[in-house]
Short mmCIF file of C-alpha atoms in Angstrom, two decimals:
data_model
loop_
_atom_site.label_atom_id
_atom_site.label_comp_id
_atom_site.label_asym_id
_atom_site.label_seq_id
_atom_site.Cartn_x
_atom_site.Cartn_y
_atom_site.Cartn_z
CA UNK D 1 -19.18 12.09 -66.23
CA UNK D 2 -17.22 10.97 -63.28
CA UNK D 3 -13.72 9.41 -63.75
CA UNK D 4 -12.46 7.07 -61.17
CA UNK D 5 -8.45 7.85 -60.33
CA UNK D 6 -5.80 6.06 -61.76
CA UNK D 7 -4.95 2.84 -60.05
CA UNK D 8 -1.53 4.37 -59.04
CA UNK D 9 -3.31 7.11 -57.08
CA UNK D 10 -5.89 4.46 -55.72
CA UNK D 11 -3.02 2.45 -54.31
CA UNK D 12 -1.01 5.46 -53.00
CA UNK D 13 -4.05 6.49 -51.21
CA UNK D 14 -4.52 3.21 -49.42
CA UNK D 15 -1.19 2.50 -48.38
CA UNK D 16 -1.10 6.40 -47.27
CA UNK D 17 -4.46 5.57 -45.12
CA UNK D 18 -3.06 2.42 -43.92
CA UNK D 19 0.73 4.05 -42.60
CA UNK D 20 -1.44 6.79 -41.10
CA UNK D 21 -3.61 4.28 -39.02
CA UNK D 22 -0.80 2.29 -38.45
CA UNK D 23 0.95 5.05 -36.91
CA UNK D 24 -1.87 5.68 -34.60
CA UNK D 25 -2.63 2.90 -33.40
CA UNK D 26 1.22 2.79 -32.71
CA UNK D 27 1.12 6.09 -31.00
CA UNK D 28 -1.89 5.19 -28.77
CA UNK D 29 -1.05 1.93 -27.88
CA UNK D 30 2.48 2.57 -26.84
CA UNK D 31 1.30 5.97 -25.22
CA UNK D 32 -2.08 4.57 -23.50
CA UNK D 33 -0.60 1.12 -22.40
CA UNK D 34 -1.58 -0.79 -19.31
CA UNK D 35 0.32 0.69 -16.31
CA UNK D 36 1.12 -1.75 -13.59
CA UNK D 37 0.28 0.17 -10.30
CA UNK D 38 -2.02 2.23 -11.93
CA UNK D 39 -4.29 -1.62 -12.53
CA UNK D 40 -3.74 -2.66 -9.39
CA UNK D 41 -4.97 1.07 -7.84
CA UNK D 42 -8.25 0.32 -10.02
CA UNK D 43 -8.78 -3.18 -9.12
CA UNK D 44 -8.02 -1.90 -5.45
CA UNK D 45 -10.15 1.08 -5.20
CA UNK D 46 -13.39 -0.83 -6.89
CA UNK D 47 -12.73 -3.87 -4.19
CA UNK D 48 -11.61 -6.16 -6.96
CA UNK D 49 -8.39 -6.35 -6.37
CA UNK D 50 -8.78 -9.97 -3.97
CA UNK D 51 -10.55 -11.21 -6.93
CA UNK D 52 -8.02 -10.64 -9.12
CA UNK D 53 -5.60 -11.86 -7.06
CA UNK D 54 -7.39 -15.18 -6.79
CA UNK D 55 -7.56 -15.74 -10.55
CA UNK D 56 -3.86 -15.09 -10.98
CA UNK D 57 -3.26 -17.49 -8.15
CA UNK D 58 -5.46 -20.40 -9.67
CA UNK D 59 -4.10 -20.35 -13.14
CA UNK D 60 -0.25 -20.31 -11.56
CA UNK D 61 -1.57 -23.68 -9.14
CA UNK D 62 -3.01 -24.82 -12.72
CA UNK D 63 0.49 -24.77 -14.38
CA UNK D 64 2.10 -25.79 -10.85
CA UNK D 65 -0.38 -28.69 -10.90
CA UNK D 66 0.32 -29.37 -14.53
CA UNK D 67 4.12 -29.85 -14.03
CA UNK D 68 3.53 -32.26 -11.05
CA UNK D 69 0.71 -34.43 -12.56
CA UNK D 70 3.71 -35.18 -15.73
CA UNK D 71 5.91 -36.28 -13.08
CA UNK D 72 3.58 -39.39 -13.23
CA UNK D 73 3.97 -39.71 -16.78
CA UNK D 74 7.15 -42.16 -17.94
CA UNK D 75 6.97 -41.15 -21.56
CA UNK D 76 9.48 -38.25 -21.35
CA UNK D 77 11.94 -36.93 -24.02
CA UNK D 78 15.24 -38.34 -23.09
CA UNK D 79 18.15 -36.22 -22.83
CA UNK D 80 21.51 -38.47 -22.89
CA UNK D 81 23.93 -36.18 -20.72
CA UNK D 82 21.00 -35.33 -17.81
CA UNK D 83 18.50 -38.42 -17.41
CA UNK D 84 17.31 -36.55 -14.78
CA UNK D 85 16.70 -33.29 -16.66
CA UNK D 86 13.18 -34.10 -17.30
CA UNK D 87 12.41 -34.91 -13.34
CA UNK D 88 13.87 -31.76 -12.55
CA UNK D 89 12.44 -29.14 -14.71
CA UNK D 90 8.90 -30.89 -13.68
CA UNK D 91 9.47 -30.58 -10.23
CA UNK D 92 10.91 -26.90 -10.35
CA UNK D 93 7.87 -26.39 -12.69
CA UNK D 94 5.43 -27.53 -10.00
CA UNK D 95 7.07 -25.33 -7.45
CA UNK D 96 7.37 -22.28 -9.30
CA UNK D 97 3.70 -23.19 -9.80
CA UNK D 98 3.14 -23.25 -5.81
CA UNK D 99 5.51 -20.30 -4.98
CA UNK D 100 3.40 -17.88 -7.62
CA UNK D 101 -0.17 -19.43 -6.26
CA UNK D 102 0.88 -18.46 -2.44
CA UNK D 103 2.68 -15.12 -3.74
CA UNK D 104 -0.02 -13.78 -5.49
CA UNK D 105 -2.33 -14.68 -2.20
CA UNK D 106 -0.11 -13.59 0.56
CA UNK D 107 0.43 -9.45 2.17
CA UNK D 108 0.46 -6.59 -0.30
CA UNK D 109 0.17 -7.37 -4.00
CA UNK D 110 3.47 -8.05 -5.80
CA UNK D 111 5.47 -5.15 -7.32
CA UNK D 112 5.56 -4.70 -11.06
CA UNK D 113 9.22 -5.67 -10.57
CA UNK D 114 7.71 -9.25 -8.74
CA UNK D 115 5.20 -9.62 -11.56
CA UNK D 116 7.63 -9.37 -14.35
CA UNK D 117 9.93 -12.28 -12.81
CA UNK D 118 6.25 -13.93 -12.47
CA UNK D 119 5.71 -13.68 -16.15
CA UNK D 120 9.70 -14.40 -17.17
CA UNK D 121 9.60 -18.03 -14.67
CA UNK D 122 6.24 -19.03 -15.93
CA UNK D 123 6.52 -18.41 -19.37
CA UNK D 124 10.35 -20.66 -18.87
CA UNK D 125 9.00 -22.76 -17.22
CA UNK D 126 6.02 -23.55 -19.68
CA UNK D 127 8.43 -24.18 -22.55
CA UNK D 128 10.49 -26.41 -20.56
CA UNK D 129 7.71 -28.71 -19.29
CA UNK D 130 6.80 -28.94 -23.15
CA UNK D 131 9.68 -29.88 -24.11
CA UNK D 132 9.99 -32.57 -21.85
CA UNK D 133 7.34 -34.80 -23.51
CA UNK D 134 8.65 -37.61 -25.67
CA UNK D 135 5.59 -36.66 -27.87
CA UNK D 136 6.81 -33.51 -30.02
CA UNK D 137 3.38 -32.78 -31.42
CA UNK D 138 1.99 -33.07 -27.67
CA UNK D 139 4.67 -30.91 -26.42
CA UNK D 140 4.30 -28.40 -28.67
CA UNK D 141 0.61 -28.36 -27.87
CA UNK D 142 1.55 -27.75 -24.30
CA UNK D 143 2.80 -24.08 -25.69
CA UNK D 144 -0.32 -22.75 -25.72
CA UNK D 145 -0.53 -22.65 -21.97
CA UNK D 146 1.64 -19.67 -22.34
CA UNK D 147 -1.85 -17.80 -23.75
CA UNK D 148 -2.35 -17.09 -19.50
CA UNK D 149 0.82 -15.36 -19.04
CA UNK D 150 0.42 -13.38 -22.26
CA UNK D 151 -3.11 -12.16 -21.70
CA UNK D 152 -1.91 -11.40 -18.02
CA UNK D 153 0.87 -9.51 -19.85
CA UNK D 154 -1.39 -7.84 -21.62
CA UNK D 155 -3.63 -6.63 -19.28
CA UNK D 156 -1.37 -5.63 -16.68
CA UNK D 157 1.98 -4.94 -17.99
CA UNK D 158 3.40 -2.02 -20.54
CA UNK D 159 3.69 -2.55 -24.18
CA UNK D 160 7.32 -2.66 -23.90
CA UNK D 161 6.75 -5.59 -21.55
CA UNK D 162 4.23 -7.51 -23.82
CA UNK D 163 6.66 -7.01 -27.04
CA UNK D 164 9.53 -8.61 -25.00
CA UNK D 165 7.59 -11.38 -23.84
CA UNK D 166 5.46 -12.16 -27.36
CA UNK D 167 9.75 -12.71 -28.33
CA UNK D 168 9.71 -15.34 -25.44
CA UNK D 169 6.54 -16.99 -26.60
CA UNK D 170 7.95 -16.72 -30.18
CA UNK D 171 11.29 -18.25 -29.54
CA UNK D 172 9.72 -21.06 -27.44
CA UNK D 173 7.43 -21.91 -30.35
CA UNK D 174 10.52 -21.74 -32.82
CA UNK D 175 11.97 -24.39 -30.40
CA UNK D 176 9.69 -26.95 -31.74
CA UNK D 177 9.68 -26.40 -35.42
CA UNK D 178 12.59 -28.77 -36.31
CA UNK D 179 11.69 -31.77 -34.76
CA UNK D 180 8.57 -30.85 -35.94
CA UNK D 181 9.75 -30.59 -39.45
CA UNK D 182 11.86 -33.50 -39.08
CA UNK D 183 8.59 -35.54 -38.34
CA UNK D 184 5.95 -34.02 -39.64
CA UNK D 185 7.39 -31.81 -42.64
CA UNK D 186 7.39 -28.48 -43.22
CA UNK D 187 3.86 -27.39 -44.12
CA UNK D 188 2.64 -29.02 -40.64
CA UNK D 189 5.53 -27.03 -38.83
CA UNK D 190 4.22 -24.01 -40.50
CA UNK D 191 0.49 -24.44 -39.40
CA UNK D 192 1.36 -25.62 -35.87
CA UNK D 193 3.76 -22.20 -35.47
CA UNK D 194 1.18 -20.08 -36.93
CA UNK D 195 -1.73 -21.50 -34.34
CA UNK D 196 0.42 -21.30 -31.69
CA UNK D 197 1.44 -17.84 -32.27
CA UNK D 198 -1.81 -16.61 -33.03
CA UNK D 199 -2.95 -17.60 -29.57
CA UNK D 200 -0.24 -16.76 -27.50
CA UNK D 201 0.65 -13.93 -29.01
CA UNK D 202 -2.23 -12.04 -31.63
CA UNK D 203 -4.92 -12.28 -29.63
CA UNK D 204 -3.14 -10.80 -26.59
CA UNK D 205 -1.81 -7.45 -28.45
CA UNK D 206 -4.93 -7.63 -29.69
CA UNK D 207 -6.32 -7.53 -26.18
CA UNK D 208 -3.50 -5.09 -24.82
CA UNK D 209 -4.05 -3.01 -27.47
CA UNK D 210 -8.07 -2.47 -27.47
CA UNK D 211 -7.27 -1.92 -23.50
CA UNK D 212 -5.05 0.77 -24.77
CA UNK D 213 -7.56 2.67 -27.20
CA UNK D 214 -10.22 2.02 -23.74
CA UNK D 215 -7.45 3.64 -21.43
CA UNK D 216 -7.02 6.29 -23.68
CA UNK D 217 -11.04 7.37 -23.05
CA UNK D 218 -10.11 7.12 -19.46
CA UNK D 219 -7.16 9.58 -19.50
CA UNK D 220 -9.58 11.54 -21.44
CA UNK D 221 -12.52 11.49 -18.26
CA UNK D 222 -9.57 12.24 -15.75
CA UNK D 223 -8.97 15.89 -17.76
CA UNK D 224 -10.82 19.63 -17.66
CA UNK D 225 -11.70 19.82 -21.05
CA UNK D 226 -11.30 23.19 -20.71
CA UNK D 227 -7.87 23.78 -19.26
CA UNK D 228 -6.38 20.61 -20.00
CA UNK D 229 -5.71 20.09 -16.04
CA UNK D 230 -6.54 16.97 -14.49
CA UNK D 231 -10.22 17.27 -12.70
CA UNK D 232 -10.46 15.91 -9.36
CA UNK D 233 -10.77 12.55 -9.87
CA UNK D 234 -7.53 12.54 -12.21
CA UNK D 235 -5.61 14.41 -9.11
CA UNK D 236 -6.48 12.28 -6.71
CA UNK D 237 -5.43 9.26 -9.16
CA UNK D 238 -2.01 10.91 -9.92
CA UNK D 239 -1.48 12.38 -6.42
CA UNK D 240 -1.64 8.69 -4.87
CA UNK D 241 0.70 7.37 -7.57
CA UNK D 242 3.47 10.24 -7.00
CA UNK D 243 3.76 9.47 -3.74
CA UNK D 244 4.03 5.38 -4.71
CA UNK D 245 6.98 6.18 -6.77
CA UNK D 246 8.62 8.43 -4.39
CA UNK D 247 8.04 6.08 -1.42
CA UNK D 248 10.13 3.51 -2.94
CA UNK D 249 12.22 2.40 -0.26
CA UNK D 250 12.61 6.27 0.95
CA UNK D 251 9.75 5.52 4.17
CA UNK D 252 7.15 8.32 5.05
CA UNK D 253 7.28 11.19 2.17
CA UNK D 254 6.47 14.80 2.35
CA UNK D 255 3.74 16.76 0.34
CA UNK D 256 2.03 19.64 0.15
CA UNK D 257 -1.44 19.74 -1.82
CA UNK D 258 -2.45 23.60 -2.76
CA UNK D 259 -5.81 24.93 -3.37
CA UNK D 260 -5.95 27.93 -5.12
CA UNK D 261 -9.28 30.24 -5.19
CA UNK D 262 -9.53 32.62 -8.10
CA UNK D 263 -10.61 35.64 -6.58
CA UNK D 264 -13.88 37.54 -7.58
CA UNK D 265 -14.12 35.20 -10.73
CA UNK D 266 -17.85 35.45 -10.53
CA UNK D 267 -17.54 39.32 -11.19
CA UNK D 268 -15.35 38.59 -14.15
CA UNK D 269 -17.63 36.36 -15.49
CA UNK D 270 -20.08 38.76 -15.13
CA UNK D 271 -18.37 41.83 -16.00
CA UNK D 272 -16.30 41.01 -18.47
CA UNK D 273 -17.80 37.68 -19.84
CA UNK D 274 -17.69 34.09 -19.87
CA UNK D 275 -15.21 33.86 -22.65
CA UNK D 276 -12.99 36.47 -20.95
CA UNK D 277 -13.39 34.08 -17.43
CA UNK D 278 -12.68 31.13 -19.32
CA UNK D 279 -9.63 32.34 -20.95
CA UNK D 280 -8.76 33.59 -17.35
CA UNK D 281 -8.50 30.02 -16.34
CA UNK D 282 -6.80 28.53 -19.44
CA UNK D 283 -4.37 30.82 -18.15
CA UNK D 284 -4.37 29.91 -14.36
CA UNK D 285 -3.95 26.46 -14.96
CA UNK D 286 -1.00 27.01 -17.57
CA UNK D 287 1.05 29.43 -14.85
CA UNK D 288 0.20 26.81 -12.15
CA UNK D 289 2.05 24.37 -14.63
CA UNK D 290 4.77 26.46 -15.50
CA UNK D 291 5.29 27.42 -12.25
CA UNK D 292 5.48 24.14 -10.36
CA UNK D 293 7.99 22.56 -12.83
CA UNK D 294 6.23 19.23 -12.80
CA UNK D 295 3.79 18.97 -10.13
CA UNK D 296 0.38 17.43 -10.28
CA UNK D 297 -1.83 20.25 -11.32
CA UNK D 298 -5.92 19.70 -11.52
CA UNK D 299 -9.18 21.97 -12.08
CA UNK D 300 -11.30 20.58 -9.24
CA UNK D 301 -14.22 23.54 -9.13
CA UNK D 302 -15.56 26.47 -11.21
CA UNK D 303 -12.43 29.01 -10.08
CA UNK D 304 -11.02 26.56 -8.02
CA UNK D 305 -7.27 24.88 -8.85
CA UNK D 306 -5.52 22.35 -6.65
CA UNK D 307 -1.94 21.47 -6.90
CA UNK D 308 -0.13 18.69 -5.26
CA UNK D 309 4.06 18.52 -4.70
CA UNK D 310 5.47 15.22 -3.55
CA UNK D 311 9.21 15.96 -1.99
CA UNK D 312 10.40 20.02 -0.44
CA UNK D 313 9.45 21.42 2.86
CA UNK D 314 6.95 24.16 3.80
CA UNK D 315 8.98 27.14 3.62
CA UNK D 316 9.60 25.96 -0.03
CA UNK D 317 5.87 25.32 -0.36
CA UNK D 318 5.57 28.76 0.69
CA UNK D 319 7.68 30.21 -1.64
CA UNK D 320 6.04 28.34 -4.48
CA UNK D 321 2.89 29.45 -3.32
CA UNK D 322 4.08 33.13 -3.36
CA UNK D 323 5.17 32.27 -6.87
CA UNK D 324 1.72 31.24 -7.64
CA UNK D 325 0.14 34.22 -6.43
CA UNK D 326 2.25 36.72 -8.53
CA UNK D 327 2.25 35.16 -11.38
CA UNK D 328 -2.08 34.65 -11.34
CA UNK D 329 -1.73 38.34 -10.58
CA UNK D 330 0.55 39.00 -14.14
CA UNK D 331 -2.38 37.74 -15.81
CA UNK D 332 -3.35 40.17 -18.66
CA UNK D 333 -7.13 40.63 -18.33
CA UNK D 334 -9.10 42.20 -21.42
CA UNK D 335 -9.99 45.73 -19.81
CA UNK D 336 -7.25 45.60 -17.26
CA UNK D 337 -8.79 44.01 -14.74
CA UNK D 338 -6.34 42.43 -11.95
CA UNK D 339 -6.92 39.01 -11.14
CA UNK D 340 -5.71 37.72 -7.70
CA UNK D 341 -5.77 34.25 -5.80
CA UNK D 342 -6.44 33.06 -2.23
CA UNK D 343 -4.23 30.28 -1.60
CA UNK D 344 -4.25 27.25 1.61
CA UNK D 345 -1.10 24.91 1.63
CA UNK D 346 -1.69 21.78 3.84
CA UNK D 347 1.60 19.98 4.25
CA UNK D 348 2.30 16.63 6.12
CA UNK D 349 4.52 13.49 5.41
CA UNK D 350 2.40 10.33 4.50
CA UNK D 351 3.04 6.43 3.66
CA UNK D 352 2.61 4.94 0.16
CA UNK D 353 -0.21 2.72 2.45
CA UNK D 354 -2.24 5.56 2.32
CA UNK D 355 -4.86 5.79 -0.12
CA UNK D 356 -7.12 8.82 2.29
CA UNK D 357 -4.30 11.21 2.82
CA UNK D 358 -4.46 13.02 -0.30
CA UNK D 359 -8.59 13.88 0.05
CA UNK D 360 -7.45 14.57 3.93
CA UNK D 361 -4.62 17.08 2.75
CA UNK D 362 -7.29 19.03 0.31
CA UNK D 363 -9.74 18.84 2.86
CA UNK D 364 -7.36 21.10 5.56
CA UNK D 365 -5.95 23.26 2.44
CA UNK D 366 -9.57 24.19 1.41
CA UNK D 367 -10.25 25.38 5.31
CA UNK D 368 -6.91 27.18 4.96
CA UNK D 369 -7.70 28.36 1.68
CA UNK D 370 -10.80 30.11 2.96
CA UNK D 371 -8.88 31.19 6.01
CA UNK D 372 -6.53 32.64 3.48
CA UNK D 373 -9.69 34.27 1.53
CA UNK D 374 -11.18 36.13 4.81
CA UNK D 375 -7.27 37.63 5.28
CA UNK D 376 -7.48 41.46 4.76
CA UNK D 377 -4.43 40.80 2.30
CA UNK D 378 -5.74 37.30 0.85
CA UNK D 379 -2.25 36.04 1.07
CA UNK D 380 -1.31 32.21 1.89
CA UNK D 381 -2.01 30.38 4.69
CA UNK D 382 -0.46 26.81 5.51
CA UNK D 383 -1.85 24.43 7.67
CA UNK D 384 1.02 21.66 8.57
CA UNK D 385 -0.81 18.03 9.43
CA UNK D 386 2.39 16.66 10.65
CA UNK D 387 2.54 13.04 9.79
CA UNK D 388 -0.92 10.97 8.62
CA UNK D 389 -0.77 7.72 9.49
CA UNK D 390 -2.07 4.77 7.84
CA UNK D 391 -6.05 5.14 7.21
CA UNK D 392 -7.69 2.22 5.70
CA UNK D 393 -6.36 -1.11 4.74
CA UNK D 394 -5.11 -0.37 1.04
CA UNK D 395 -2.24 0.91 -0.07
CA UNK D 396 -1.40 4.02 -2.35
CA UNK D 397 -0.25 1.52 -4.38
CA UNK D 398 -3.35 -0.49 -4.09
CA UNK D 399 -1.65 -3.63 -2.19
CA UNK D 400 -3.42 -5.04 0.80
CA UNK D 401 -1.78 -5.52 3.87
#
């Protein structure tokens, strides 16, 4: 006969089961959180990116519009010491308003810096056009315009982000409880700060963090499942976005994308097995990490590794290269087999406006790779590019010029 467990146990199990989700949905939410440039690369690179600019830039002429339409309205909460307070926060609410719709509509799309102050004004500025109607109940309605900046928040921005601006939301909302309380009482303050906070700020981590749990599945289809390297589509993703963050107001930036050939892999497949060749390149891709300290590493091919370095010049790229070689060639191989690499370096300087140069790059290292490959010695061969000019009409970054 079965016993059910004490109702200590029962209880220590659940709260155990609950810390342990709550700690990972903590871990994947903060880890997996909306990147700015990496959202607007998306929207840009599926041609989506106008679109979203357009929605951003209606709901900021809707609060714009908002704040101008009140200046019409006479039944404003008075302020003794600045009668003109109201007037003025409604007028710099409409332009705010104006400024964000042309911003968001006009050249390359806003920084993450640019979005942020977006986000900080129009979040301000909501609370202060609320609180300039007489009606306190009305005003405090007027909070849950802030719902459009927190779901953009959400989407867009990084945890760290969203938690600072849910303490925004939740001050402005604590703003109204006491003349709330002193004219409604306390159990209607209590219900209007609870439905305010559930819509400007639960339903948006809820949003930010089911985006987070979705982004983690596509970090997951960017990796080789078998080396843990990125695959091609992850390098290209992570290529484009080191040179964004080393173009910051450096200009034209130099890199050097790497394809390395594992020599007569098919024979050690062959010879020697598929586990042996897959444990070969576990190991290739964990000396191409080690060895380039931090560079974007990827499995693009069957024996085939590409590496990308943002930054150095090509006699260092050589070097690095050399590096590469030698250490592929330390491998320990089950039967003491010796396994060797072909490598092609193509090296040129390119603009963060650039969203081709990186497929160009491993397009002239894969002709130099094979270059290197028909070399008696199968050494290294580097092809130098020179400087790549804009191609396209995106950005790394995925502005729009």
């Amino acid at each position: 006969m079965k016993t059910s467990p004490p109702r200590g146990v029962r209880t220590a199990v659940a709260v155990r089961d609950l810390a342990r989700w709550i700690a990972y949905v903590r871990a994947t939410w903060w880890r997996s959180g909306p990147d700015y440039d990496d959202r607007i690369d998306y929207f840009a690179s599926r041609s989506l990116l106008r679109g979203f600019r357009v929605v951003v830039s209606v709901c900021a002429a809707l609060l714009g519009s908002i704040s101008a339409a009140l200046l019409l309205n006479d039944q404003t909460r008075e302020f003794a010491a600045f009668p003109a307070a109201p007037a003025a926060i409604l007028v710099t609410g409409a332009v705010l308003g104006l400024y964000w719709a042309v911003r968001w509509q006009l050249g390359a799309a806003p920084s993450e810096n640019a979005a942020l102050a977006f986000v900080l004004s129009s979040t301000i500025s909501i609370a202060a056009v609320s609180w300039t109607d007489a009606e306190t109940m009305a005003g405090a309605a007027g909070l849950s315009a802030i719902v459009l900046v927190a779901v953009f928040t959400a989407f867009m921005l990084s945890p760290g982000h969203f938690v600072a601006h849910s303490i925004v939301s939740a001050a402005a909302i604590a703003l109204f409880v006491p003349p709330i309380v002193a004219e409604y009482g306390w159990v209607m303050a209590v219900v209007k700060a609870v439905m305010l906070a559930v819509v400007t700020v639960w339903v948006p981590a809820c949003v930010q963090i089911g985006i987070a749990f979705l982004s983690q599945d596509a970090a997951d289809s960017d990796t080789d499942p078998l080396t843990g390297a990125l695959n091609r589509r992850g390098f290209g993703r992570a290529s484009r976005r080191r040179v964004v963050d080393h173009a910051t107001g450096r200009g034209p930036v130099p890199i050097a994308v790497m394809l390395i050939d594992v020599d007569e892999f098919k024979v050690v497949n062959d010879e020697l097995g598929h586990d042996t060749g897959d444990a070969v390149l576990v190991r290739v891709a964990d000396v191409l990490r080690t060895v380039s300290d931090g560079a974007v590493v990827a499995r693009i091919g069957g024996d085939e590794f590409a590496v990308a370095v943002v930054g150095g010049t090509a006699p260092e790229h050589r070097a690095t290269a050399d590096r590469f070689r030698r250490a592929i060639e330390a491998i320990p191989v089950t039967g003491g087999a010796v396994v060797t690499a072909s490598i092609g370096v193509a090296t040129a300087t390119v603009t963060a406006h650039d969203r081709t140069a990186v497929d160009v790059l491993l397009a002239r290292a894969d002709g130099a790779m094979y270059t290197a490959k028909r070399a008696i010695d199968r050494g290294v061969v580097i092809s130098d590019a020179g400087a790549i000019r804009r191609i396209g009409s995106t950005s790394l970054a995925g502005g729009e010029d």
